Amino acid sequence: SIQEAKLSGNWDQAEDKLAYIKKYQDVLAADIIPSKERIQAELWYNKLNLNFWLFQVYFTLGVILLFLALIRIFYQKQLIMVFLNLFIIGTLVAFLVHSFNLILRWYIAGHPPWSNGYEMIVFVSWGLMLFGLIFYRKSDFSLPLSSIFAGTLLFVSYLDWLSPEITNLMPVLKSYWLKIH
């Protein structure tokens, strides 16, 4: 139909067949076809591409925080503390953006974002940052190192061999054993 339409310029038959396929999907696959809101959210998620920016931000902030923590060992200046606190706040903002990104992916997929290798790496980097933020008062080096490692993990997730595609869960993962595991 498409080849005939290209030649003749009449797309009515091809459009009728597409309308039939859409109706067939709407009737038989209504429970798995995402809503318009989820489709728009996924388009927005893909357009933002936050993991690409987050790995750069985490890595940069981690290196700067590590440098400031090393300087703080030798010099106890107020200016160093001001810069250190500013970069800690920046890291917290990046963590909140990362959390938003995970929640958005959860909403789009309809299941928690830890069901494939890509999602697992993104989730582990989020967990690293969570614990880095929790323990940064105990050690000046926990937040810089967790930020550098989280940035490195997000960089690895961005490499070509991991697919960031949002898909349905495999049947084996639809059981309650996934939560237990």
PDB file of C-alpha atoms in Angstrom:
ATOM      1  CA  SER A   1       0.000   0.000   0.000  1.00  0.00           C
ATOM      2  CA  ILE A   2       2.833   2.382   0.815  1.00  0.00           C
ATOM      3  CA  GLN A   3       4.680   1.640  -2.420  1.00  0.00           C
ATOM      4  CA  GLU A   4       1.488   2.114  -4.412  1.00  0.00           C
ATOM      5  CA  ALA A   5       0.788   5.361  -2.561  1.00  0.00           C
ATOM      6  CA  LYS A   6       4.278   6.637  -3.350  1.00  0.00           C
ATOM      7  CA  LEU A   7       3.639   6.063  -7.031  1.00  0.00           C
ATOM      8  CA  SER A   8       0.042   7.239  -7.201  1.00  0.00           C
ATOM      9  CA  GLY A   9       0.034   9.878  -4.454  1.00  0.00           C
ATOM     10  CA  ASN A  10      -3.175   8.391  -3.025  1.00  0.00           C
ATOM     11  CA  TRP A  11      -2.556   7.480   0.638  1.00  0.00           C
ATOM     12  CA  ASP A  12      -6.143   6.532   1.522  1.00  0.00           C
ATOM     13  CA  GLN A  13      -5.589   2.756   1.428  1.00  0.00           C
ATOM     14  CA  ALA A  14      -2.379   2.953   3.511  1.00  0.00           C
ATOM     15  CA  GLU A  15      -4.071   5.230   6.053  1.00  0.00           C
ATOM     16  CA  ASP A  16      -7.035   2.847   6.285  1.00  0.00           C
ATOM     17  CA  LYS A  17      -4.704  -0.046   7.065  1.00  0.00           C
ATOM     18  CA  LEU A  18      -2.897   2.025   9.711  1.00  0.00           C
ATOM     19  CA  ALA A  19      -6.248   2.968  11.262  1.00  0.00           C
ATOM     20  CA  TYR A  20      -7.172  -0.727  11.363  1.00  0.00           C
ATOM     21  CA  ILE A  21      -3.883  -1.617  13.082  1.00  0.00           C
ATOM     22  CA  LYS A  22      -4.386   1.191  15.622  1.00  0.00           C
ATOM     23  CA  LYS A  23      -7.926   0.024  16.381  1.00  0.00           C
ATOM     24  CA  TYR A  24      -6.688  -3.559  16.743  1.00  0.00           C
ATOM     25  CA  GLN A  25      -4.002  -2.426  19.207  1.00  0.00           C
ATOM     26  CA  ASP A  26      -6.440  -0.235  21.143  1.00  0.00           C
ATOM     27  CA  VAL A  27      -8.824  -3.159  21.624  1.00  0.00           C
ATOM     28  CA  LEU A  28      -6.432  -6.034  22.319  1.00  0.00           C
ATOM     29  CA  ALA A  29      -3.480  -4.252  23.926  1.00  0.00           C
ATOM     30  CA  ALA A  30      -5.172  -1.469  25.859  1.00  0.00           C
ATOM     31  CA  ASP A  31      -3.537  -2.517  29.125  1.00  0.00           C
ATOM     32  CA  ILE A  32       0.034  -2.288  27.771  1.00  0.00           C
ATOM     33  CA  ILE A  33      -0.166   0.739  25.461  1.00  0.00           C
ATOM     34  CA  PRO A  34       1.059   3.766  27.426  1.00  0.00           C
ATOM     35  CA  SER A  35      -1.238   6.705  28.020  1.00  0.00           C
ATOM     36  CA  LYS A  36      -0.746  10.014  26.219  1.00  0.00           C
ATOM     37  CA  GLU A  37       0.670  11.492  29.446  1.00  0.00           C
ATOM     38  CA  ARG A  38       3.292   8.739  29.697  1.00  0.00           C
ATOM     39  CA  ILE A  39       4.208   9.159  26.051  1.00  0.00           C
ATOM     40  CA  GLN A  40       4.662  12.907  26.554  1.00  0.00           C
ATOM     41  CA  ALA A  41       6.683  12.259  29.721  1.00  0.00           C
ATOM     42  CA  GLU A  42       8.938   9.840  27.828  1.00  0.00           C
ATOM     43  CA  LEU A  43       9.478  12.348  25.020  1.00  0.00           C
ATOM     44  CA  TRP A  44      10.373  14.960  27.637  1.00  0.00           C
ATOM     45  CA  TYR A  45      12.655  12.491  29.448  1.00  0.00           C
ATOM     46  CA  ASN A  46      14.513  11.701  26.228  1.00  0.00           C
ATOM     47  CA  LYS A  47      14.784  15.365  25.284  1.00  0.00           C
ATOM     48  CA  LEU A  48      16.239  16.319  28.691  1.00  0.00           C
ATOM     49  CA  ASN A  49      18.858  13.534  28.582  1.00  0.00           C
ATOM     50  CA  LEU A  50      19.706  14.267  32.219  1.00  0.00           C
ATOM     51  CA  ASN A  51      22.072  11.340  32.770  1.00  0.00           C
ATOM     52  CA  PHE A  52      24.427  12.786  30.158  1.00  0.00           C
ATOM     53  CA  TRP A  53      24.573  16.110  32.003  1.00  0.00           C
ATOM     54  CA  LEU A  54      24.608  14.534  35.458  1.00  0.00           C
ATOM     55  CA  PHE A  55      27.761  12.506  34.838  1.00  0.00           C
ATOM     56  CA  GLN A  56      29.574  15.691  33.853  1.00  0.00           C
ATOM     57  CA  VAL A  57      28.220  17.639  36.815  1.00  0.00           C
ATOM     58  CA  TYR A  58      28.962  14.882  39.348  1.00  0.00           C
ATOM     59  CA  PHE A  59      32.453  14.313  38.054  1.00  0.00           C
ATOM     60  CA  THR A  60      33.287  18.041  37.959  1.00  0.00           C
ATOM     61  CA  LEU A  61      31.836  18.720  41.403  1.00  0.00           C
ATOM     62  CA  GLY A  62      33.599  15.665  42.816  1.00  0.00           C
ATOM     63  CA  VAL A  63      37.007  16.757  41.532  1.00  0.00           C
ATOM     64  CA  ILE A  64      36.503  20.304  42.847  1.00  0.00           C
ATOM     65  CA  LEU A  65      35.273  19.023  46.233  1.00  0.00           C
ATOM     66  CA  LEU A  66      38.247  16.651  46.466  1.00  0.00           C
ATOM     67  CA  PHE A  67      40.616  19.501  45.703  1.00  0.00           C
ATOM     68  CA  LEU A  68      38.947  21.710  48.343  1.00  0.00           C
ATOM     69  CA  ALA A  69      39.023  18.889  50.923  1.00  0.00           C
ATOM     70  CA  LEU A  70      42.758  18.452  50.346  1.00  0.00           C
ATOM     71  CA  ILE A  71      43.351  22.199  50.696  1.00  0.00           C
ATOM     72  CA  ARG A  72      41.238  22.240  53.870  1.00  0.00           C
ATOM     73  CA  ILE A  73      43.670  19.759  55.486  1.00  0.00           C
ATOM     74  CA  PHE A  74      46.472  22.332  55.292  1.00  0.00           C
ATOM     75  CA  TYR A  75      44.589  25.644  55.487  1.00  0.00           C
ATOM     76  CA  GLN A  76      41.628  26.322  57.766  1.00  0.00           C
ATOM     77  CA  LYS A  77      40.393  29.470  56.015  1.00  0.00           C
ATOM     78  CA  GLN A  78      36.816  30.727  56.060  1.00  0.00           C
ATOM     79  CA  LEU A  79      36.870  31.263  52.290  1.00  0.00           C
ATOM     80  CA  ILE A  80      37.630  27.575  51.717  1.00  0.00           C
ATOM     81  CA  MET A  81      34.629  26.638  53.870  1.00  0.00           C
ATOM     82  CA  VAL A  82      32.386  29.002  51.891  1.00  0.00           C
ATOM     83  CA  PHE A  83      33.439  27.403  48.601  1.00  0.00           C
ATOM     84  CA  LEU A  84      33.175  23.927  50.088  1.00  0.00           C
ATOM     85  CA  ASN A  85      29.620  24.605  51.270  1.00  0.00           C
ATOM     86  CA  LEU A  86      28.654  26.076  47.884  1.00  0.00           C
ATOM     87  CA  PHE A  87      29.846  22.983  46.067  1.00  0.00           C
ATOM     88  CA  ILE A  88      28.125  20.728  48.615  1.00  0.00           C
ATOM     89  CA  ILE A  89      24.863  22.575  47.887  1.00  0.00           C
ATOM     90  CA  GLY A  90      25.540  22.151  44.164  1.00  0.00           C
ATOM     91  CA  THR A  91      26.017  18.430  44.696  1.00  0.00           C
ATOM     92  CA  LEU A  92      22.752  18.278  46.648  1.00  0.00           C
ATOM     93  CA  VAL A  93      20.940  20.036  43.789  1.00  0.00           C
ATOM     94  CA  ALA A  94      22.448  17.558  41.300  1.00  0.00           C
ATOM     95  CA  PHE A  95      21.298  14.703  43.542  1.00  0.00           C
ATOM     96  CA  LEU A  96      17.752  16.111  43.604  1.00  0.00           C
ATOM     97  CA  VAL A  97      17.775  16.338  39.798  1.00  0.00           C
ATOM     98  CA  HIS A  98      19.035  12.736  39.687  1.00  0.00           C
ATOM     99  CA  SER A  99      16.201  11.696  42.032  1.00  0.00           C
ATOM    100  CA  PHE A 100      13.670  13.483  39.815  1.00  0.00           C
ATOM    101  CA  ASN A 101      15.110  11.683  36.796  1.00  0.00           C
ATOM    102  CA  LEU A 102      14.677   8.285  38.486  1.00  0.00           C
ATOM    103  CA  ILE A 103      11.110   9.087  39.566  1.00  0.00           C
ATOM    104  CA  LEU A 104      10.247  10.243  36.051  1.00  0.00           C
ATOM    105  CA  ARG A 105      11.653   7.014  34.568  1.00  0.00           C
ATOM    106  CA  TRP A 106       9.656   5.018  37.154  1.00  0.00           C
ATOM    107  CA  TYR A 107       6.472   6.844  36.104  1.00  0.00           C
ATOM    108  CA  ILE A 108       7.130   6.263  32.405  1.00  0.00           C
ATOM    109  CA  ALA A 109       7.990   2.565  32.748  1.00  0.00           C
ATOM    110  CA  GLY A 110       5.342   1.761  35.351  1.00  0.00           C
ATOM    111  CA  HIS A 111       7.867  -0.225  37.387  1.00  0.00           C
ATOM    112  CA  PRO A 112      10.888   0.641  39.560  1.00  0.00           C
ATOM    113  CA  PRO A 113      13.952   1.598  37.507  1.00  0.00           C
ATOM    114  CA  TRP A 114      16.231  -1.307  38.368  1.00  0.00           C
ATOM    115  CA  SER A 115      15.186  -4.009  35.917  1.00  0.00           C
ATOM    116  CA  ASN A 116      18.083  -3.954  33.427  1.00  0.00           C
ATOM    117  CA  GLY A 117      21.796  -3.116  33.361  1.00  0.00           C
ATOM    118  CA  TYR A 118      21.343   0.538  32.415  1.00  0.00           C
ATOM    119  CA  GLU A 119      18.766   1.198  35.103  1.00  0.00           C
ATOM    120  CA  MET A 120      20.821  -0.666  37.686  1.00  0.00           C
ATOM    121  CA  ILE A 121      23.923   1.452  37.031  1.00  0.00           C
ATOM    122  CA  VAL A 122      21.881   4.670  37.234  1.00  0.00           C
ATOM    123  CA  PHE A 123      20.262   3.464  40.460  1.00  0.00           C
ATOM    124  CA  VAL A 124      23.594   2.455  42.018  1.00  0.00           C
ATOM    125  CA  SER A 125      25.049   5.876  41.190  1.00  0.00           C
ATOM    126  CA  TRP A 126      22.013   7.455  42.893  1.00  0.00           C
ATOM    127  CA  GLY A 127      22.597   5.235  45.950  1.00  0.00           C
ATOM    128  CA  LEU A 128      26.282   6.224  46.030  1.00  0.00           C
ATOM    129  CA  MET A 129      25.310   9.862  46.087  1.00  0.00           C
ATOM    130  CA  LEU A 130      22.706   9.254  48.782  1.00  0.00           C
ATOM    131  CA  PHE A 131      25.285   7.674  51.083  1.00  0.00           C
ATOM    132  CA  GLY A 132      27.879  10.286  50.173  1.00  0.00           C
ATOM    133  CA  LEU A 133      25.458  13.009  51.258  1.00  0.00           C
ATOM    134  CA  ILE A 134      24.523  11.123  54.435  1.00  0.00           C
ATOM    135  CA  PHE A 135      28.138  10.597  55.527  1.00  0.00           C
ATOM    136  CA  TYR A 136      29.813  13.803  54.327  1.00  0.00           C
ATOM    137  CA  ARG A 137      29.806  15.213  57.873  1.00  0.00           C
ATOM    138  CA  LYS A 138      31.892  12.262  59.074  1.00  0.00           C
ATOM    139  CA  SER A 139      34.585  12.587  56.423  1.00  0.00           C
ATOM    140  CA  ASP A 140      35.567  15.391  54.072  1.00  0.00           C
ATOM    141  CA  PHE A 141      36.323  12.798  51.404  1.00  0.00           C
ATOM    142  CA  SER A 142      33.096  10.752  51.344  1.00  0.00           C
ATOM    143  CA  LEU A 143      31.101  13.234  49.254  1.00  0.00           C
ATOM    144  CA  PRO A 144      33.860  14.045  46.728  1.00  0.00           C
ATOM    145  CA  LEU A 145      34.673  10.376  46.166  1.00  0.00           C
ATOM    146  CA  SER A 146      31.036   9.292  45.935  1.00  0.00           C
ATOM    147  CA  SER A 147      30.422  12.116  43.476  1.00  0.00           C
ATOM    148  CA  ILE A 148      33.375  11.076  41.304  1.00  0.00           C
ATOM    149  CA  PHE A 149      32.282   7.419  41.395  1.00  0.00           C
ATOM    150  CA  ALA A 150      28.636   8.323  40.655  1.00  0.00           C
ATOM    151  CA  GLY A 151      29.793  10.430  37.707  1.00  0.00           C
ATOM    152  CA  THR A 152      31.921   7.556  36.470  1.00  0.00           C
ATOM    153  CA  LEU A 153      29.000   5.122  36.736  1.00  0.00           C
ATOM    154  CA  LEU A 154      26.720   7.513  34.862  1.00  0.00           C
ATOM    155  CA  PHE A 155      29.399   7.825  32.195  1.00  0.00           C
ATOM    156  CA  VAL A 156      29.507   4.029  31.898  1.00  0.00           C
ATOM    157  CA  SER A 157      25.697   3.954  31.625  1.00  0.00           C
ATOM    158  CA  TYR A 158      25.934   6.419  28.773  1.00  0.00           C
ATOM    159  CA  LEU A 159      28.277   4.175  26.769  1.00  0.00           C
ATOM    160  CA  ASP A 160      26.870   2.499  23.684  1.00  0.00           C
ATOM    161  CA  TRP A 161      26.720  -1.095  24.942  1.00  0.00           C
ATOM    162  CA  LEU A 162      23.972  -0.375  27.495  1.00  0.00           C
ATOM    163  CA  SER A 163      20.497   0.293  26.144  1.00  0.00           C
ATOM    164  CA  PRO A 164      18.634   3.116  27.912  1.00  0.00           C
ATOM    165  CA  GLU A 165      15.399   2.006  26.252  1.00  0.00           C
ATOM    166  CA  ILE A 166      12.376   1.928  28.547  1.00  0.00           C
ATOM    167  CA  THR A 167      10.644  -1.411  28.050  1.00  0.00           C
ATOM    168  CA  ASN A 168       8.050  -3.580  29.710  1.00  0.00           C
ATOM    169  CA  LEU A 169       9.264  -5.936  32.385  1.00  0.00           C
ATOM    170  CA  MET A 170      10.188  -9.409  31.264  1.00  0.00           C
ATOM    171  CA  PRO A 171       7.643 -11.957  32.556  1.00  0.00           C
ATOM    172  CA  VAL A 172      10.196 -13.469  34.929  1.00  0.00           C
ATOM    173  CA  LEU A 173      10.553 -10.068  36.639  1.00  0.00           C
ATOM    174  CA  LYS A 174       6.819  -9.545  37.112  1.00  0.00           C
ATOM    175  CA  SER A 175       6.663 -11.727  40.190  1.00  0.00           C
ATOM    176  CA  TYR A 176       6.994 -10.571  43.763  1.00  0.00           C
ATOM    177  CA  TRP A 177      10.377 -12.319  43.856  1.00  0.00           C
ATOM    178  CA  LEU A 178      11.920  -9.275  42.140  1.00  0.00           C
ATOM    179  CA  LYS A 179      11.186  -7.182  45.217  1.00  0.00           C
ATOM    180  CA  ILE A 180      12.547  -9.882  47.525  1.00  0.00           C
ATOM    181  CA  HIS A 181      15.659 -10.327  45.398  1.00  0.00           C
TER     182      HIS A 181
END
